[in-house]
PDB file of N, CA and C in Angstrom:
ATOM      1  N   ILE A   5       7.300 -17.702  -2.448  1.00 87.00           N
ATOM      2  CA  ILE A   5       8.611 -18.126  -2.911  1.00 87.00           C
ATOM      3  C   ILE A   5       8.405 -19.077  -4.093  1.00 87.00           C
ATOM      4  N   ASP A   6       9.129 -18.822  -5.186  1.00 88.00           N
ATOM      5  CA  ASP A   6       8.974 -19.681  -6.358  1.00 88.00           C
ATOM      6  C   ASP A   6       9.907 -20.894  -6.279  1.00 88.00           C
ATOM      7  N   SER A   7       9.864 -21.738  -7.299  1.00 86.00           N
ATOM      8  CA  SER A   7      10.650 -22.974  -7.284  1.00 86.00           C
ATOM      9  C   SER A   7      12.155 -22.729  -7.332  1.00 86.00           C
ATOM     10  N   ASP A   8      12.580 -21.525  -7.736  1.00 87.00           N
ATOM     11  CA  ASP A   8      14.000 -21.173  -7.754  1.00 87.00           C
ATOM     12  C   ASP A   8      14.449 -20.483  -6.469  1.00 87.00           C
ATOM     13  N   GLY A   9      13.514 -20.308  -5.516  1.00 89.00           N
ATOM     14  CA  GLY A   9      13.856 -19.708  -4.230  1.00 89.00           C
ATOM     15  C   GLY A   9      13.742 -18.202  -4.173  1.00 89.00           C
ATOM     16  N   TYR A  10      13.135 -17.579  -5.172  1.00 91.00           N
ATOM     17  CA  TYR A  10      12.944 -16.124  -5.149  1.00 91.00           C
ATOM     18  C   TYR A  10      11.690 -15.775  -4.361  1.00 91.00           C
ATOM     19  N   LEU A  11      11.791 -14.740  -3.551  1.00 93.00           N
ATOM     20  CA  LEU A  11      10.673 -14.255  -2.747  1.00 93.00           C
ATOM     21  C   LEU A  11      10.041 -13.063  -3.454  1.00 93.00           C
ATOM     22  N   TYR A  12       8.721 -13.094  -3.618  1.00 94.00           N
ATOM     23  CA  TYR A  12       7.984 -11.999  -4.251  1.00 94.00           C
ATOM     24  C   TYR A  12       7.195 -11.260  -3.174  1.00 94.00           C
ATOM     25  N   VAL A  13       7.280  -9.932  -3.196  1.00 95.00           N
ATOM     26  CA  VAL A  13       6.621  -9.110  -2.182  1.00 95.00           C
ATOM     27  C   VAL A  13       5.791  -8.039  -2.866  1.00 95.00           C
ATOM     28  N   SER A  14       4.510  -7.960  -2.491  1.00 95.00           N
ATOM     29  CA  SER A  14       3.673  -6.870  -3.011  1.00 95.00           C
ATOM     30  C   SER A  14       3.922  -5.638  -2.154  1.00 95.00           C
ATOM     31  N   ASP A  15       4.506  -4.626  -2.756  1.00 93.00           N
ATOM     32  CA  ASP A  15       4.837  -3.365  -2.093  1.00 93.00           C
ATOM     33  C   ASP A  15       3.669  -2.410  -2.349  1.00 93.00           C
ATOM     34  N   THR A  16       2.625  -2.572  -1.564  1.00 92.00           N
ATOM     35  CA  THR A  16       1.354  -1.889  -1.791  1.00 92.00           C
ATOM     36  C   THR A  16       1.491  -0.378  -1.884  1.00 92.00           C
ATOM     37  N   GLY A  17       2.169   0.232  -0.939  1.00 88.00           N
ATOM     38  CA  GLY A  17       2.285   1.690  -0.898  1.00 88.00           C
ATOM     39  C   GLY A  17       3.097   2.277  -2.029  1.00 88.00           C
ATOM     40  N   ASN A  18       3.970   1.475  -2.628  1.00 89.00           N
ATOM     41  CA  ASN A  18       4.790   1.954  -3.742  1.00 89.00           C
ATOM     42  C   ASN A  18       4.301   1.420  -5.086  1.00 89.00           C
ATOM     43  N   HIS A  19       3.162   0.715  -5.082  1.00 92.00           N
ATOM     44  CA  HIS A  19       2.490   0.265  -6.307  1.00 92.00           C
ATOM     45  C   HIS A  19       3.390  -0.586  -7.201  1.00 92.00           C
ATOM     46  N   ARG A  20       4.039  -1.590  -6.598  1.00 93.00           N
ATOM     47  CA  ARG A  20       4.937  -2.454  -7.356  1.00 93.00           C
ATOM     48  C   ARG A  20       5.043  -3.817  -6.677  1.00 93.00           C
ATOM     49  N   VAL A  21       5.622  -4.781  -7.396  1.00 94.00           N
ATOM     50  CA  VAL A  21       5.963  -6.088  -6.844  1.00 94.00           C
ATOM     51  C   VAL A  21       7.471  -6.224  -6.967  1.00 94.00           C
ATOM     52  N   GLN A  22       8.106  -6.627  -5.876  1.00 93.00           N
ATOM     53  CA  GLN A  22       9.551  -6.782  -5.854  1.00 93.00           C
ATOM     54  C   GLN A  22       9.913  -8.264  -5.730  1.00 93.00           C
ATOM     55  N   LYS A  23      11.055  -8.624  -6.327  1.00 92.00           N
ATOM     56  CA  LYS A  23      11.572  -9.988  -6.292  1.00 92.00           C
ATOM     57  C   LYS A  23      12.922  -9.957  -5.579  1.00 92.00           C
ATOM     58  N   PHE A  24      13.079 -10.852  -4.594  1.00 93.00           N
ATOM     59  CA  PHE A  24      14.307 -10.912  -3.806  1.00 93.00           C
ATOM     60  C   PHE A  24      14.964 -12.288  -3.953  1.00 93.00           C
ATOM     61  N   ALA A  25      16.268 -12.302  -4.142  1.00 92.00           N
ATOM     62  CA  ALA A  25      17.033 -13.547  -4.205  1.00 92.00           C
ATOM     63  C   ALA A  25      17.455 -13.922  -2.794  1.00 92.00           C
ATOM     64  N   VAL A  26      16.517 -14.444  -2.026  1.00 88.00           N
ATOM     65  CA  VAL A  26      16.781 -14.729  -0.615  1.00 88.00           C
ATOM     66  C   VAL A  26      17.803 -15.841  -0.425  1.00 88.00           C
ATOM     67  N   GLN A  27      17.912 -16.735  -1.399  1.00 86.00           N
ATOM     68  CA  GLN A  27      18.871 -17.832  -1.272  1.00 86.00           C
ATOM     69  C   GLN A  27      20.309 -17.336  -1.263  1.00 86.00           C
ATOM     70  N   THR A  28      20.545 -16.120  -1.788  1.00 89.00           N
ATOM     71  CA  THR A  28      21.898 -15.547  -1.778  1.00 89.00           C
ATOM     72  C   THR A  28      22.035 -14.460  -0.712  1.00 89.00           C
ATOM     73  N   GLY A  29      20.967 -14.237   0.061  1.00 85.00           N
ATOM     74  CA  GLY A  29      21.011 -13.219   1.101  1.00 85.00           C
ATOM     75  C   GLY A  29      20.804 -11.812   0.572  1.00 85.00           C
ATOM     76  N   ASP A  30      20.290 -11.703  -0.658  1.00 82.00           N
ATOM     77  CA  ASP A  30      20.073 -10.394  -1.279  1.00 82.00           C
ATOM     78  C   ASP A  30      19.009  -9.614  -0.509  1.00 82.00           C
ATOM     79  N   ARG A  31      19.345  -8.397  -0.148  1.00 85.00           N
ATOM     80  CA  ARG A  31      18.398  -7.541   0.576  1.00 85.00           C
ATOM     81  C   ARG A  31      17.846  -6.424  -0.299  1.00 85.00           C
ATOM     82  N   VAL A  32      18.258  -6.393  -1.551  1.00 88.00           N
ATOM     83  CA  VAL A  32      17.772  -5.378  -2.486  1.00 88.00           C
ATOM     84  C   VAL A  32      16.871  -6.067  -3.496  1.00 88.00           C
ATOM     85  N   GLY A  33      15.621  -5.635  -3.563  1.00 89.00           N
ATOM     86  CA  GLY A  33      14.669  -6.239  -4.477  1.00 89.00           C
ATOM     87  C   GLY A  33      14.742  -5.630  -5.865  1.00 89.00           C
ATOM     88  N   ARG A  34      14.232  -6.385  -6.823  1.00 90.00           N
ATOM     89  CA  ARG A  34      14.136  -5.916  -8.202  1.00 90.00           C
ATOM     90  C   ARG A  34      12.652  -5.796  -8.529  1.00 90.00           C
ATOM     91  N   THR A  35      12.241  -4.663  -9.086  1.00 90.00           N
ATOM     92  CA  THR A  35      10.839  -4.460  -9.440  1.00 90.00           C
ATOM     93  C   THR A  35      10.506  -5.329 -10.645  1.00 90.00           C
ATOM     94  N   VAL A  36       9.523  -6.233 -10.483  1.00 91.00           N
ATOM     95  CA  VAL A  36       9.136  -7.133 -11.561  1.00 91.00           C
ATOM     96  C   VAL A  36       7.719  -6.860 -12.064  1.00 91.00           C
ATOM     97  N   ALA A  37       6.976  -6.022 -11.376  1.00 91.00           N
ATOM     98  CA  ALA A  37       5.636  -5.612 -11.823  1.00 91.00           C
ATOM     99  C   ALA A  37       5.367  -4.239 -11.237  1.00 91.00           C
ATOM    100  N   GLY A  38       4.711  -3.392 -12.021  1.00 89.00           N
ATOM    101  CA  GLY A  38       4.494  -2.012 -11.612  1.00 89.00           C
ATOM    102  C   GLY A  38       5.697  -1.174 -12.012  1.00 89.00           C
ATOM    103  N   GLU A  39       5.707   0.045 -11.565  1.00 80.00           N
ATOM    104  CA  GLU A  39       6.796   0.946 -11.899  1.00 80.00           C
ATOM    105  C   GLU A  39       7.645   1.202 -10.665  1.00 80.00           C
ATOM    106  N   CYS A  40       8.760   1.869 -10.855  1.00 66.00           N
ATOM    107  CA  CYS A  40       9.606   2.194  -9.708  1.00 66.00           C
ATOM    108  C   CYS A  40       8.823   3.084  -8.737  1.00 66.00           C
ATOM    109  N   CYS A  41       9.300   3.164  -7.541  1.00 58.00           N
ATOM    110  CA  CYS A  41       8.574   3.984  -6.553  1.00 58.00           C
ATOM    111  C   CYS A  41       9.044   5.434  -6.665  1.00 58.00           C
ATOM    112  N   CYS A  42       8.650   6.054  -7.726  1.00 57.00           N
ATOM    113  CA  CYS A  42       9.008   7.461  -7.951  1.00 57.00           C
ATOM    114  C   CYS A  42       8.054   8.370  -7.194  1.00 57.00           C
ATOM    115  N   PRO A  43       8.539   9.450  -6.631  1.00 55.00           N
ATOM    116  CA  PRO A  43       7.640  10.372  -5.929  1.00 55.00           C
ATOM    117  C   PRO A  43       6.731  11.091  -6.915  1.00 55.00           C
ATOM    118  N   ARG A  44       5.671  11.621  -6.390  1.00 53.00           N
ATOM    119  CA  ARG A  44       4.713  12.359  -7.227  1.00 53.00           C
ATOM    120  C   ARG A  44       5.381  13.563  -7.868  1.00 53.00           C
ATOM    121  N   LEU A  45       5.049  13.782  -9.125  1.00 54.00           N
ATOM    122  CA  LEU A  45       5.602  14.928  -9.843  1.00 54.00           C
ATOM    123  C   LEU A  45       4.724  16.167  -9.686  1.00 54.00           C
ATOM    124  N   ASP A  46       3.460  15.948  -9.323  1.00 54.00           N
ATOM    125  CA  ASP A  46       2.519  17.064  -9.204  1.00 54.00           C
ATOM    126  C   ASP A  46       2.393  17.543  -7.762  1.00 54.00           C
ATOM    127  N   LEU A  47       3.441  17.337  -6.989  1.00 54.00           N
ATOM    128  CA  LEU A  47       3.384  17.660  -5.566  1.00 54.00           C
ATOM    129  C   LEU A  47       3.266  19.162  -5.320  1.00 54.00           C
ATOM    130  N   VAL A  48       2.279  19.493  -4.540  1.00 59.00           N
ATOM    131  CA  VAL A  48       2.095  20.869  -4.085  1.00 59.00           C
ATOM    132  C   VAL A  48       2.173  20.855  -2.572  1.00 59.00           C
ATOM    133  N   PRO A  49       2.646  21.912  -1.983  1.00 63.00           N
ATOM    134  CA  PRO A  49       2.745  21.925  -0.527  1.00 63.00           C
ATOM    135  C   PRO A  49       1.431  21.491   0.134  1.00 63.00           C
ATOM    136  N   GLY A  50       1.545  20.574   1.081  1.00 65.00           N
ATOM    137  CA  GLY A  50       0.375  20.088   1.801  1.00 65.00           C
ATOM    138  C   GLY A  50      -0.209  18.815   1.215  1.00 65.00           C
ATOM    139  N   ASN A  51       0.151  18.450  -0.012  1.00 62.00           N
ATOM    140  CA  ASN A  51      -0.361  17.216  -0.610  1.00 62.00           C
ATOM    141  C   ASN A  51       0.506  16.027  -0.219  1.00 62.00           C
ATOM    142  N   ASP A  52      -0.044  14.864  -0.353  1.00 63.00           N
ATOM    143  CA  ASP A  52       0.649  13.621  -0.023  1.00 63.00           C
ATOM    144  C   ASP A  52       1.773  13.351  -1.029  1.00 63.00           C
ATOM    145  N   PRO A  53       3.012  13.169  -0.565  1.00 61.00           N
ATOM    146  CA  PRO A  53       4.138  12.923  -1.474  1.00 61.00           C
ATOM    147  C   PRO A  53       4.272  11.460  -1.910  1.00 61.00           C
ATOM    148  N   SER A  54       3.349  10.607  -1.488  1.00 65.00           N
ATOM    149  CA  SER A  54       3.456   9.183  -1.804  1.00 65.00           C
ATOM    150  C   SER A  54       3.391   8.934  -3.305  1.00 65.00           C
ATOM    151  N   PRO A  55       4.037   7.850  -3.762  1.00 70.00           N
ATOM    152  CA  PRO A  55       3.956   7.498  -5.181  1.00 70.00           C
ATOM    153  C   PRO A  55       2.506   7.256  -5.598  1.00 70.00           C
ATOM    154  N   VAL A  56       2.235   7.484  -6.871  1.00 71.00           N
ATOM    155  CA  VAL A  56       0.887   7.317  -7.409  1.00 71.00           C
ATOM    156  C   VAL A  56       0.872   6.102  -8.317  1.00 71.00           C
ATOM    157  N   GLY A  57      -0.068   5.207  -8.132  1.00 81.00           N
ATOM    158  CA  GLY A  57      -0.217   4.066  -9.021  1.00 81.00           C
ATOM    159  C   GLY A  57      -0.986   4.474 -10.258  1.00 81.00           C
ATOM    160  N   GLY A  58      -1.149   3.531 -11.167  1.00 84.00           N
ATOM    161  CA  GLY A  58      -1.870   3.817 -12.396  1.00 84.00           C
ATOM    162  C   GLY A  58      -2.681   2.625 -12.844  1.00 84.00           C
ATOM    163  N   SER A  59      -3.393   2.791 -13.956  1.00 86.00           N
ATOM    164  CA  SER A  59      -4.272   1.729 -14.440  1.00 86.00           C
ATOM    165  C   SER A  59      -3.807   1.099 -15.749  1.00 86.00           C
ATOM    166  N   ALA A  60      -2.703   1.575 -16.323  1.00 85.00           N
ATOM    167  CA  ALA A  60      -2.184   0.959 -17.544  1.00 85.00           C
ATOM    168  C   ALA A  60      -1.676  -0.445 -17.207  1.00 85.00           C
ATOM    169  N   LEU A  61      -1.487  -1.278 -18.208  1.00 85.00           N
ATOM    170  CA  LEU A  61      -1.073  -2.654 -17.956  1.00 85.00           C
ATOM    171  C   LEU A  61       0.296  -2.774 -17.298  1.00 85.00           C
ATOM    172  N   HIS A  62       1.134  -1.767 -17.437  1.00 84.00           N
ATOM    173  CA  HIS A  62       2.451  -1.813 -16.793  1.00 84.00           C
ATOM    174  C   HIS A  62       2.443  -1.144 -15.418  1.00 84.00           C
ATOM    175  N   GLN A  63       1.273  -0.708 -14.971  1.00 89.00           N
ATOM    176  CA  GLN A  63       1.160  -0.018 -13.686  1.00 89.00           C
ATOM    177  C   GLN A  63       0.268  -0.803 -12.733  1.00 89.00           C
ATOM    178  N   LEU A  64       0.487  -0.590 -11.453  1.00 93.00           N
ATOM    179  CA  LEU A  64      -0.344  -1.178 -10.412  1.00 93.00           C
ATOM    180  C   LEU A  64      -0.849  -0.065  -9.512  1.00 93.00           C
ATOM    181  N   LYS A  65      -1.926  -0.347  -8.807  1.00 92.00           N
ATOM    182  CA  LYS A  65      -2.462   0.623  -7.852  1.00 92.00           C
ATOM    183  C   LYS A  65      -2.845  -0.143  -6.589  1.00 92.00           C
ATOM    184  N   GLY A  66      -1.892  -0.212  -5.680  1.00 92.00           N
ATOM    185  CA  GLY A  66      -2.132  -0.909  -4.418  1.00 92.00           C
ATOM    186  C   GLY A  66      -2.160  -2.415  -4.542  1.00 92.00           C
ATOM    187  N   PRO A  67      -1.121  -3.031  -5.126  1.00 95.00           N
ATOM    188  CA  PRO A  67      -1.130  -4.497  -5.213  1.00 95.00           C
ATOM    189  C   PRO A  67      -1.222  -5.108  -3.822  1.00 95.00           C
ATOM    190  N   LEU A  68      -2.133  -6.050  -3.675  1.00 96.00           N
ATOM    191  CA  LEU A  68      -2.425  -6.596  -2.356  1.00 96.00           C
ATOM    192  C   LEU A  68      -1.753  -7.937  -2.103  1.00 96.00           C
ATOM    193  N   ALA A  69      -1.682  -8.769  -3.130  1.00 96.00           N
ATOM    194  CA  ALA A  69      -1.135 -10.113  -2.946  1.00 96.00           C
ATOM    195  C   ALA A  69      -0.494 -10.597  -4.232  1.00 96.00           C
ATOM    196  N   VAL A  70       0.436 -11.532  -4.084  1.00 97.00           N
ATOM    197  CA  VAL A  70       1.087 -12.150  -5.235  1.00 97.00           C
ATOM    198  C   VAL A  70       1.136 -13.664  -5.025  1.00 97.00           C
ATOM    199  N   SER A  71       1.183 -14.374  -6.144  1.00 96.00           N
ATOM    200  CA  SER A  71       1.324 -15.817  -6.106  1.00 96.00           C
ATOM    201  C   SER A  71       2.050 -16.238  -7.372  1.00 96.00           C
ATOM    202  N   VAL A  72       2.839 -17.307  -7.275  1.00 94.00           N
ATOM    203  CA  VAL A  72       3.533 -17.838  -8.443  1.00 94.00           C
ATOM    204  C   VAL A  72       2.972 -19.219  -8.738  1.00 94.00           C
ATOM    205  N   ASP A  73       2.505 -19.409  -9.976  1.00 93.00           N
ATOM    206  CA  ASP A  73       2.014 -20.712 -10.423  1.00 93.00           C
ATOM    207  C   ASP A  73       3.233 -21.607 -10.641  1.00 93.00           C
ATOM    208  N   SER A  74       3.373 -22.649  -9.836  1.00 89.00           N
ATOM    209  CA  SER A  74       4.575 -23.489  -9.881  1.00 89.00           C
ATOM    210  C   SER A  74       4.718 -24.259 -11.190  1.00 89.00           C
ATOM    211  N   SER A  75       3.617 -24.539 -11.875  1.00 91.00           N
ATOM    212  CA  SER A  75       3.721 -25.312 -13.111  1.00 91.00           C
ATOM    213  C   SER A  75       4.162 -24.466 -14.304  1.00 91.00           C
ATOM    214  N   SER A  76       3.802 -23.178 -14.319  1.00 91.00           N
ATOM    215  CA  SER A  76       4.130 -22.332 -15.480  1.00 91.00           C
ATOM    216  C   SER A  76       5.113 -21.210 -15.155  1.00 91.00           C
ATOM    217  N   GLY A  77       5.295 -20.913 -13.872  1.00 90.00           N
ATOM    218  CA  GLY A  77       6.153 -19.794 -13.484  1.00 90.00           C
ATOM    219  C   GLY A  77       5.473 -18.449 -13.610  1.00 90.00           C
ATOM    220  N   THR A  78       4.169 -18.463 -13.879  1.00 93.00           N
ATOM    221  CA  THR A  78       3.408 -17.223 -14.030  1.00 93.00           C
ATOM    222  C   THR A  78       3.225 -16.542 -12.686  1.00 93.00           C
ATOM    223  N   LEU A  79       3.489 -15.233 -12.658  1.00 94.00           N
ATOM    224  CA  LEU A  79       3.291 -14.415 -11.466  1.00 94.00           C
ATOM    225  C   LEU A  79       1.899 -13.806 -11.528  1.00 94.00           C
ATOM    226  N   LEU A  80       1.079 -14.063 -10.529  1.00 96.00           N
ATOM    227  CA  LEU A  80      -0.275 -13.508 -10.445  1.00 96.00           C
ATOM    228  C   LEU A  80      -0.269 -12.389  -9.410  1.00 96.00           C
ATOM    229  N   VAL A  81      -0.834 -11.237  -9.791  1.00 96.00           N
ATOM    230  CA  VAL A  81      -0.838 -10.068  -8.913  1.00 96.00           C
ATOM    231  C   VAL A  81      -2.269  -9.588  -8.714  1.00 96.00           C
ATOM    232  N   ALA A  82      -2.708  -9.516  -7.452  1.00 97.00           N
ATOM    233  CA  ALA A  82      -4.007  -8.943  -7.116  1.00 97.00           C
ATOM    234  C   ALA A  82      -3.826  -7.441  -7.002  1.00 97.00           C
ATOM    235  N   ASP A  83      -4.303  -6.726  -8.020  1.00 96.00           N
ATOM    236  CA  ASP A  83      -4.156  -5.267  -8.111  1.00 96.00           C
ATOM    237  C   ASP A  83      -5.425  -4.628  -7.551  1.00 96.00           C
ATOM    238  N   ARG A  84      -5.431  -4.432  -6.240  1.00 95.00           N
ATOM    239  CA  ARG A  84      -6.626  -3.989  -5.512  1.00 95.00           C
ATOM    240  C   ARG A  84      -7.218  -2.690  -6.033  1.00 95.00           C
ATOM    241  N   GLY A  85      -6.389  -1.684  -6.242  1.00 93.00           N
ATOM    242  CA  GLY A  85      -6.900  -0.378  -6.645  1.00 93.00           C
ATOM    243  C   GLY A  85      -7.513  -0.339  -8.035  1.00 93.00           C
ATOM    244  N   ASN A  86      -7.146  -1.303  -8.889  1.00 95.00           N
ATOM    245  CA  ASN A  86      -7.701  -1.376 -10.236  1.00 95.00           C
ATOM    246  C   ASN A  86      -8.704  -2.515 -10.389  1.00 95.00           C
ATOM    247  N   HIS A  87      -9.009  -3.202  -9.287  1.00 96.00           N
ATOM    248  CA  HIS A  87     -10.008  -4.280  -9.275  1.00 96.00           C
ATOM    249  C   HIS A  87      -9.724  -5.315 -10.359  1.00 96.00           C
ATOM    250  N   ARG A  88      -8.495  -5.846 -10.366  1.00 96.00           N
ATOM    251  CA  ARG A  88      -8.124  -6.823 -11.386  1.00 96.00           C
ATOM    252  C   ARG A  88      -7.027  -7.743 -10.860  1.00 96.00           C
ATOM    253  N   VAL A  89      -6.859  -8.844 -11.560  1.00 96.00           N
ATOM    254  CA  VAL A  89      -5.740  -9.750 -11.319  1.00 96.00           C
ATOM    255  C   VAL A  89      -4.944  -9.788 -12.609  1.00 96.00           C
ATOM    256  N   LEU A  90      -3.639  -9.553 -12.517  1.00 95.00           N
ATOM    257  CA  LEU A  90      -2.760  -9.575 -13.679  1.00 95.00           C
ATOM    258  C   LEU A  90      -1.891 -10.815 -13.630  1.00 95.00           C
ATOM    259  N   ALA A  91      -1.603 -11.376 -14.795  1.00 93.00           N
ATOM    260  CA  ALA A  91      -0.739 -12.541 -14.909  1.00 93.00           C
ATOM    261  C   ALA A  91       0.482 -12.157 -15.726  1.00 93.00           C
ATOM    262  N   PHE A  92       1.666 -12.334 -15.150  1.00 90.00           N
ATOM    263  CA  PHE A  92       2.922 -12.032 -15.816  1.00 90.00           C
ATOM    264  C   PHE A  92       3.652 -13.337 -16.078  1.00 90.00           C
ATOM    265  N   GLY A  93       3.998 -13.599 -17.333  1.00 87.00           N
ATOM    266  CA  GLY A  93       4.757 -14.798 -17.663  1.00 87.00           C
ATOM    267  C   GLY A  93       6.141 -14.721 -17.069  1.00 87.00           C
ATOM    268  N   PRO A  94       6.850 -15.837 -16.965  1.00 80.00           N
ATOM    269  CA  PRO A  94       8.160 -15.842 -16.309  1.00 80.00           C
ATOM    270  C   PRO A  94       9.190 -14.938 -16.974  1.00 80.00           C
ATOM    271  N   ASP A  95       9.068 -14.701 -18.273  1.00 73.00           N
ATOM    272  CA  ASP A  95      10.014 -13.842 -18.979  1.00 73.00           C
ATOM    273  C   ASP A  95       9.329 -12.632 -19.590  1.00 73.00           C
ATOM    274  N   ALA A  96       8.116 -12.358 -19.179  1.00 61.00           N
ATOM    275  CA  ALA A  96       7.338 -11.277 -19.794  1.00 61.00           C
ATOM    276  C   ALA A  96       7.658  -9.923 -19.202  1.00 61.00           C
ATOM    277  N   ASP A  97       7.569  -8.905 -20.037  1.00 53.00           N
ATOM    278  CA  ASP A  97       7.701  -7.533 -19.574  1.00 53.00           C
ATOM    279  C   ASP A  97       6.342  -6.897 -19.357  1.00 53.00           C
ATOM    280  N   ALA A  98       5.297  -7.570 -19.781  1.00 50.00           N
ATOM    281  CA  ALA A  98       3.933  -7.034 -19.650  1.00 50.00           C
ATOM    282  C   ALA A  98       2.998  -8.188 -19.304  1.00 50.00           C
ATOM    283  N   PRO A  99       1.863  -7.860 -18.693  1.00 54.00           N
ATOM    284  CA  PRO A  99       0.892  -8.908 -18.339  1.00 54.00           C
ATOM    285  C   PRO A  99       0.322  -9.563 -19.580  1.00 54.00           C
ATOM    286  N   HIS A 100      -0.181 -10.768 -19.414  1.00 46.00           N
ATOM    287  CA  HIS A 100      -0.865 -11.452 -20.516  1.00 46.00           C
ATOM    288  C   HIS A 100      -2.156 -12.086 -20.012  1.00 46.00           C
TER     289      HIS A 100
END
């Protein structure tokens, strides 16, 4: 939870991080890192229909944990599948 009361959740299976306004009782999250949880486009019968993560800077692959730096508002994401940690500024659309 950041200093403004927003809850950040790493949605590992959908390869994204969601932000919830828990102070207002919001139950619908907003994707703040990664892409939407779109189903696979290359689905063939018998294959797993789960969303696919990626390795580009705007994509995640199995984010495991998140943390917010209280002094800067930077969102840190442990991107397990890509073996990296990404830092997103408070108003950034891409990692820095």
